[in-house]
Amino acid sequence: LDAVDCTYHSPLGAIVSNWKKTEETYLFDFTIPAGSIAEVQLPFSNGETIPLIESPQDIPALESGRFELTKGTYQIKLSRK
C-alpha cells in the first residue's frame, strides 16, 4: 500500500487518519474532534528516533513515534531515509 484515507464519523465529529508513502517521505494527516484524544503509534521500531521533516505543532513525544493528539488538524511529514 502507498496510501490510506480513513474517516470515522464519531458522535463528537469526524476523526481522520490518512497517510501517504512516497520514495522519500511518509505524510500523515490527522483530524481530531473537540472532546477527543487520539493515541497515535507510528510504524517505527522501539528505540528508533523518528526522522521528522515537518510538523507545524509542537507535539510532545513525537520523536518516540507514540504520542497523543488533542482536538485539531495535524500534518506530520517524516523521512523514509
PDB file of C-alpha atoms in Angstrom:
ATOM      1  CA  LEU A   1       0.000   0.000   0.000  1.00  0.00           C
ATOM      2  CA  ASP A   2       1.147   3.501  -0.791  1.00  0.00           C
ATOM      3  CA  ALA A   3      -1.705   5.438   0.836  1.00  0.00           C
ATOM      4  CA  VAL A   4      -4.740   5.142   3.092  1.00  0.00           C
ATOM      5  CA  ASP A   5      -7.565   7.625   3.619  1.00  0.00           C
ATOM      6  CA  CYS A   6      -9.784   6.855   6.581  1.00  0.00           C
ATOM      7  CA  THR A   7     -12.580   8.878   8.182  1.00  0.00           C
ATOM      8  CA  TYR A   8     -14.774   7.749  11.069  1.00  0.00           C
ATOM      9  CA  HIS A   9     -17.876   9.776  11.894  1.00  0.00           C
ATOM     10  CA  SER A  10     -17.988   9.647  15.702  1.00  0.00           C
ATOM     11  CA  PRO A  11     -20.656  11.287  17.883  1.00  0.00           C
ATOM     12  CA  LEU A  12     -18.122  14.086  18.532  1.00  0.00           C
ATOM     13  CA  GLY A  13     -17.303  14.685  14.858  1.00  0.00           C
ATOM     14  CA  ALA A  14     -15.118  13.305  12.087  1.00  0.00           C
ATOM     15  CA  ILE A  15     -11.915  11.519  13.047  1.00  0.00           C
ATOM     16  CA  VAL A  16      -9.469  11.457  10.132  1.00  0.00           C
ATOM     17  CA  SER A  17      -6.342   9.327   9.845  1.00  0.00           C
ATOM     18  CA  ASN A  18      -4.669   9.424   6.428  1.00  0.00           C
ATOM     19  CA  TRP A  19      -1.184   8.536   5.328  1.00  0.00           C
ATOM     20  CA  LYS A  20       0.774   8.531   2.095  1.00  0.00           C
ATOM     21  CA  LYS A  21       4.132   6.986   1.283  1.00  0.00           C
ATOM     22  CA  THR A  22       6.482   8.333  -1.386  1.00  0.00           C
ATOM     23  CA  GLU A  23      10.031   7.294  -2.232  1.00  0.00           C
ATOM     24  CA  GLU A  24      11.430   9.774   0.281  1.00  0.00           C
ATOM     25  CA  THR A  25       8.696  10.565   2.819  1.00  0.00           C
ATOM     26  CA  TYR A  26       5.719   9.474   4.873  1.00  0.00           C
ATOM     27  CA  LEU A  27       2.959  12.080   5.136  1.00  0.00           C
ATOM     28  CA  PHE A  28       0.380  11.686   7.922  1.00  0.00           C
ATOM     29  CA  ASP A  29      -2.818  13.750   8.213  1.00  0.00           C
ATOM     30  CA  PHE A  30      -4.907  13.572  11.372  1.00  0.00           C
ATOM     31  CA  THR A  31      -8.076  15.408  12.407  1.00  0.00           C
ATOM     32  CA  ILE A  32      -9.298  15.017  15.973  1.00  0.00           C
ATOM     33  CA  PRO A  33     -12.672  16.492  17.064  1.00  0.00           C
ATOM     34  CA  ALA A  34     -13.154  18.543  20.236  1.00  0.00           C
ATOM     35  CA  GLY A  35     -13.622  16.386  23.312  1.00  0.00           C
ATOM     36  CA  SER A  36     -11.435  13.592  21.923  1.00  0.00           C
ATOM     37  CA  ILE A  37      -7.876  12.411  22.437  1.00  0.00           C
ATOM     38  CA  ALA A  38      -6.133  10.237  19.842  1.00  0.00           C
ATOM     39  CA  GLU A  39      -3.379   7.834  20.772  1.00  0.00           C
ATOM     40  CA  VAL A  40      -1.041   7.591  17.772  1.00  0.00           C
ATOM     41  CA  GLN A  41       1.627   4.984  17.188  1.00  0.00           C
ATOM     42  CA  LEU A  42       3.695   5.403  14.040  1.00  0.00           C
ATOM     43  CA  PRO A  43       5.236   2.351  12.339  1.00  0.00           C
ATOM     44  CA  PHE A  44       8.753   2.551  13.745  1.00  0.00           C
ATOM     45  CA  SER A  45      10.713   0.168  15.947  1.00  0.00           C
ATOM     46  CA  ASN A  46      11.142   0.718  19.686  1.00  0.00           C
ATOM     47  CA  GLY A  47      14.099   2.963  20.364  1.00  0.00           C
ATOM     48  CA  GLU A  48      14.237   4.237  16.781  1.00  0.00           C
ATOM     49  CA  THR A  49      14.152   8.040  16.507  1.00  0.00           C
ATOM     50  CA  ILE A  50      11.513   9.466  14.187  1.00  0.00           C
ATOM     51  CA  PRO A  51      13.143  11.345  11.276  1.00  0.00           C
ATOM     52  CA  LEU A  52      10.871  14.403  11.454  1.00  0.00           C
ATOM     53  CA  ILE A  53      10.895  16.724   8.457  1.00  0.00           C
ATOM     54  CA  GLU A  54       7.927  18.933   9.281  1.00  0.00           C
ATOM     55  CA  SER A  55       5.203  19.368  11.862  1.00  0.00           C
ATOM     56  CA  PRO A  56       3.506  22.740  12.370  1.00  0.00           C
ATOM     57  CA  GLN A  57       2.671  21.957  16.001  1.00  0.00           C
ATOM     58  CA  ASP A  58       4.916  21.081  18.921  1.00  0.00           C
ATOM     59  CA  ILE A  59       3.796  17.544  19.748  1.00  0.00           C
ATOM     60  CA  PRO A  60       5.281  16.098  22.948  1.00  0.00           C
ATOM     61  CA  ALA A  61       6.883  12.656  22.431  1.00  0.00           C
ATOM     62  CA  LEU A  62       6.546  12.855  18.617  1.00  0.00           C
ATOM     63  CA  GLU A  63      10.113  11.638  18.106  1.00  0.00           C
ATOM     64  CA  SER A  64       9.309   8.441  20.013  1.00  0.00           C
ATOM     65  CA  GLY A  65       6.602   7.517  17.492  1.00  0.00           C
ATOM     66  CA  ARG A  66       3.970   7.120  20.216  1.00  0.00           C
ATOM     67  CA  PHE A  67       2.066  10.222  21.280  1.00  0.00           C
ATOM     68  CA  GLU A  68      -1.349  11.765  21.921  1.00  0.00           C
ATOM     69  CA  LEU A  69      -3.182  14.376  19.888  1.00  0.00           C
ATOM     70  CA  THR A  70      -5.990  16.575  21.141  1.00  0.00           C
ATOM     71  CA  LYS A  71      -8.547  18.440  19.030  1.00  0.00           C
ATOM     72  CA  GLY A  72      -7.215  19.905  15.827  1.00  0.00           C
ATOM     73  CA  THR A  73      -5.826  19.118  12.401  1.00  0.00           C
ATOM     74  CA  TYR A  74      -2.267  17.866  12.098  1.00  0.00           C
ATOM     75  CA  GLN A  75       0.096  17.124   9.225  1.00  0.00           C
ATOM     76  CA  ILE A  76       3.328  15.315  10.013  1.00  0.00           C
ATOM     77  CA  LYS A  77       5.993  14.660   7.392  1.00  0.00           C
ATOM     78  CA  LEU A  78       8.727  12.108   8.084  1.00  0.00           C
ATOM     79  CA  SER A  79      11.769  10.984   6.131  1.00  0.00           C
ATOM     80  CA  ARG A  80      11.919   7.377   4.921  1.00  0.00           C
ATOM     81  CA  LYS A  81      15.717   7.516   4.754  1.00  0.00           C
TER      82      LYS A  81
END
